[in-house]
Tab-separated table of C-alpha atoms in Angstrom:
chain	number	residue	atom	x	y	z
A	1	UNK	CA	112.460	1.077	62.465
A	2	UNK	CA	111.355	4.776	63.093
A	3	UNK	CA	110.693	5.616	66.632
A	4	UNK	CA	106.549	5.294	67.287
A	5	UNK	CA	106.470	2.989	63.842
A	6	UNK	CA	105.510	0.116	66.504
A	7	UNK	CA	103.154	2.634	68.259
A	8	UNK	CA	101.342	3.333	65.105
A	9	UNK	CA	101.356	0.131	63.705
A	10	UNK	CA	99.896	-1.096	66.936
A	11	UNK	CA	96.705	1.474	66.966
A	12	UNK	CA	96.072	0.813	63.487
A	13	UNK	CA	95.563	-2.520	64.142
A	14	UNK	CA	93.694	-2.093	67.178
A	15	UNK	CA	90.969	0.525	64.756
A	16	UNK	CA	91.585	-2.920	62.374
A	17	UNK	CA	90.536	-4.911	64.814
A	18	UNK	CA	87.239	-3.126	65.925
A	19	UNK	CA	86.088	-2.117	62.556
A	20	UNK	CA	86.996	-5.839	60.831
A	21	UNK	CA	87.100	-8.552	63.916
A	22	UNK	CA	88.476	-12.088	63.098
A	23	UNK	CA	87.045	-15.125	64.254
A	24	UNK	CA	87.747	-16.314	68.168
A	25	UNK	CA	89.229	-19.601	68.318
A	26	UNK	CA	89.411	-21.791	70.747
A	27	UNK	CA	92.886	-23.456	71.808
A	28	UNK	CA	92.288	-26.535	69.975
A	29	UNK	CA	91.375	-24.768	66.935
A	30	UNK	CA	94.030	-22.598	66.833
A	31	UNK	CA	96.442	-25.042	67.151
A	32	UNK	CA	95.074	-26.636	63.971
A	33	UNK	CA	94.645	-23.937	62.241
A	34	UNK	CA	98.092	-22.841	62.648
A	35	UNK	CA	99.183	-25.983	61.675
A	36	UNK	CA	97.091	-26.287	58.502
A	37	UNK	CA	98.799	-22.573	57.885
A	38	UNK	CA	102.015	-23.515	58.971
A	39	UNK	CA	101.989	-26.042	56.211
A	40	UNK	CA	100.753	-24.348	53.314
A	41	UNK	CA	103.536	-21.382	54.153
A	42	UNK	CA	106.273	-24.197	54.886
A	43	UNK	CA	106.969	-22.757	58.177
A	44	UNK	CA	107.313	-25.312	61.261
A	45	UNK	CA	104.145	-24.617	63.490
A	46	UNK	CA	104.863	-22.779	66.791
A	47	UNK	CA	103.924	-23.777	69.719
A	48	UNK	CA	100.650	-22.313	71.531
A	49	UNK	CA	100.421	-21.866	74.666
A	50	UNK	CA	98.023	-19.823	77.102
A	51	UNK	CA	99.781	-17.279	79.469
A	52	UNK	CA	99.886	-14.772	81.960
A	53	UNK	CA	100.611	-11.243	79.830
A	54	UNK	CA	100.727	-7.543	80.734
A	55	UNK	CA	97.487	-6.355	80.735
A	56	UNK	CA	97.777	-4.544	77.450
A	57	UNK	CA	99.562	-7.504	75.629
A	58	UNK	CA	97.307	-9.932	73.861
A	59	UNK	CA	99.891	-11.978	73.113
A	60	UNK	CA	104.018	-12.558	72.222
A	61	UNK	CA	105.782	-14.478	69.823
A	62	UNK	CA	108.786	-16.539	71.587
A	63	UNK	CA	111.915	-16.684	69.165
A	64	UNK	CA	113.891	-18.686	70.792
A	65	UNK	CA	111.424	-21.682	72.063
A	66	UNK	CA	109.432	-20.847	68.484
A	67	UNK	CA	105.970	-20.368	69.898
A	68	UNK	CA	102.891	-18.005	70.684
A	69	UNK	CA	101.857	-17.216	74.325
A	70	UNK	CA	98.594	-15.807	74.284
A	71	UNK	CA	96.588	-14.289	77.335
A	72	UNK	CA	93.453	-15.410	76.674
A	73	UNK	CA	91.903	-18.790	76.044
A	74	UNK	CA	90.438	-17.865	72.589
A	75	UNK	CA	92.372	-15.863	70.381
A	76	UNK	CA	91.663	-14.241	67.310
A	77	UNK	CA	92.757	-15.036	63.975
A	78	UNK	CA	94.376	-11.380	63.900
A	79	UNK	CA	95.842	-12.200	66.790
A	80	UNK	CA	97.878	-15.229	65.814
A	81	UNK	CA	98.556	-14.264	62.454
A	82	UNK	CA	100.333	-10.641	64.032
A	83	UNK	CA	102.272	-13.180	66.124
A	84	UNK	CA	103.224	-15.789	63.245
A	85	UNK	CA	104.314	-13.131	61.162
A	86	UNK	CA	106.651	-11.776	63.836
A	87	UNK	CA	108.046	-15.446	64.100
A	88	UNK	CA	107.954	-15.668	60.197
A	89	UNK	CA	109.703	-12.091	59.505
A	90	UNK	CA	113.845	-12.162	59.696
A	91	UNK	CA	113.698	-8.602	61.152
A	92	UNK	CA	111.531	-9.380	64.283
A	93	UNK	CA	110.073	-5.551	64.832
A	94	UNK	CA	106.998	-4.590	63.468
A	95	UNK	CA	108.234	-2.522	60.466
A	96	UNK	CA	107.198	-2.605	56.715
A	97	UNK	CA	108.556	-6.525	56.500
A	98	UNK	CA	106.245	-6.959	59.248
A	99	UNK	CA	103.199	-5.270	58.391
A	100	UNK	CA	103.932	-6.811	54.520
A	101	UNK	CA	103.310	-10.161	55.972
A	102	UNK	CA	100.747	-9.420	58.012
A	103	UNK	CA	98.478	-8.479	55.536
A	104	UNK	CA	99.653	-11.179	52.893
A	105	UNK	CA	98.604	-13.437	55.793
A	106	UNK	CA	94.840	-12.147	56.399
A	107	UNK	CA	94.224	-12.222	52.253
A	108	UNK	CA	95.865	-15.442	51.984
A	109	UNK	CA	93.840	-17.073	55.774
A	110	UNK	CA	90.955	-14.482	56.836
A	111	UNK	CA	89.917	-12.887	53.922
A	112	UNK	CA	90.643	-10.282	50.561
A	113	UNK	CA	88.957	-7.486	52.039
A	114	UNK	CA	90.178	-8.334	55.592
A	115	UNK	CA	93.825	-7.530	54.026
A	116	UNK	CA	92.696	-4.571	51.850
A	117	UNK	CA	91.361	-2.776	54.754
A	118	UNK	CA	94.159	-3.050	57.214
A	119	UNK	CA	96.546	-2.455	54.035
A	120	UNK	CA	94.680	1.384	53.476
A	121	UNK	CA	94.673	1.454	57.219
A	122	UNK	CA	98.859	1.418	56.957
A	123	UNK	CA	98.897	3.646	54.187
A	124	UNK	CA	96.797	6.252	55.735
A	125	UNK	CA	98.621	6.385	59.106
A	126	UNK	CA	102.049	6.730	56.637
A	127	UNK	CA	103.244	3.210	57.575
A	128	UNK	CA	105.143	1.484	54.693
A	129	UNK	CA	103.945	-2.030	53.548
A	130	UNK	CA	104.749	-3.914	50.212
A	131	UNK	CA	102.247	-2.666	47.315
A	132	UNK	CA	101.596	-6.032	46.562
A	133	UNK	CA	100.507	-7.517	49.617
A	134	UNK	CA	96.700	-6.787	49.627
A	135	UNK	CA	96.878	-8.303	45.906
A	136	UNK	CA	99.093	-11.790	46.267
């Protein structure tokens, strides 16, 4: 990964975010809506669990005990799919795998133009993503 690529990726998801918000969810929903997701990609469903995070982290995928920690008691479906795909993704930065799967994930769970927006939003701030994923 280039040095800043997680910098950039990072604000252009935060402009994502404020321009195109995803639903809130409760705990309880998330957790079943990560397991509905979880199924339909074949993935075992992480674990969800509220934490206490930095100030300026939402939330943090856990590799090794295979779960989400999240900061606040209803996060957003951006949120949690940024976080699955980081679990889902064999290179765990947040390079063009990454962002690939990110925005396969909001077409596939949020919605088309949901992954069409934050796709252009990568493309304009010159960070690499699969051509396809806004399309699949």
């Amino acid at each position: 990964m280039l040095p800043g690529e997680a910098a950039r990726t990072y604000e252009v998801e935060a402009a994502f975010e404020s321009a195109m918000p995803t639903r809130s969810l409760t705990m309880a929903e998330a957790r079943s809506w990560l397991e509905e997701l979880c199924r339909a990609e074949d993935l075992d469903t992480p674990g969800l669990h509220r934490a206490r995070l930095r100030p300026s982290i939402d939330a943090a995928a856990v590799h090794d005990e295979w779960c989400i920690l999240v900061a606040d008691v209803a996060p957003t479906q951006h949120t949690l799919l940024h976080e699955l795909a980081h679990l889902s993704c064999a290179n765990h930065n947040h390079g063009r795998e990454f962002r690939t799967e990110v925005v396969r994930f909001l077409r596939r769970y949020v919605s088309v133009a949901h992954a069409a927006d934050l796709h252009a939003r990568f493309l304009a701030a010159d960070l690499s993503v699969d051509p396809f994923a806004a399309a699949r």
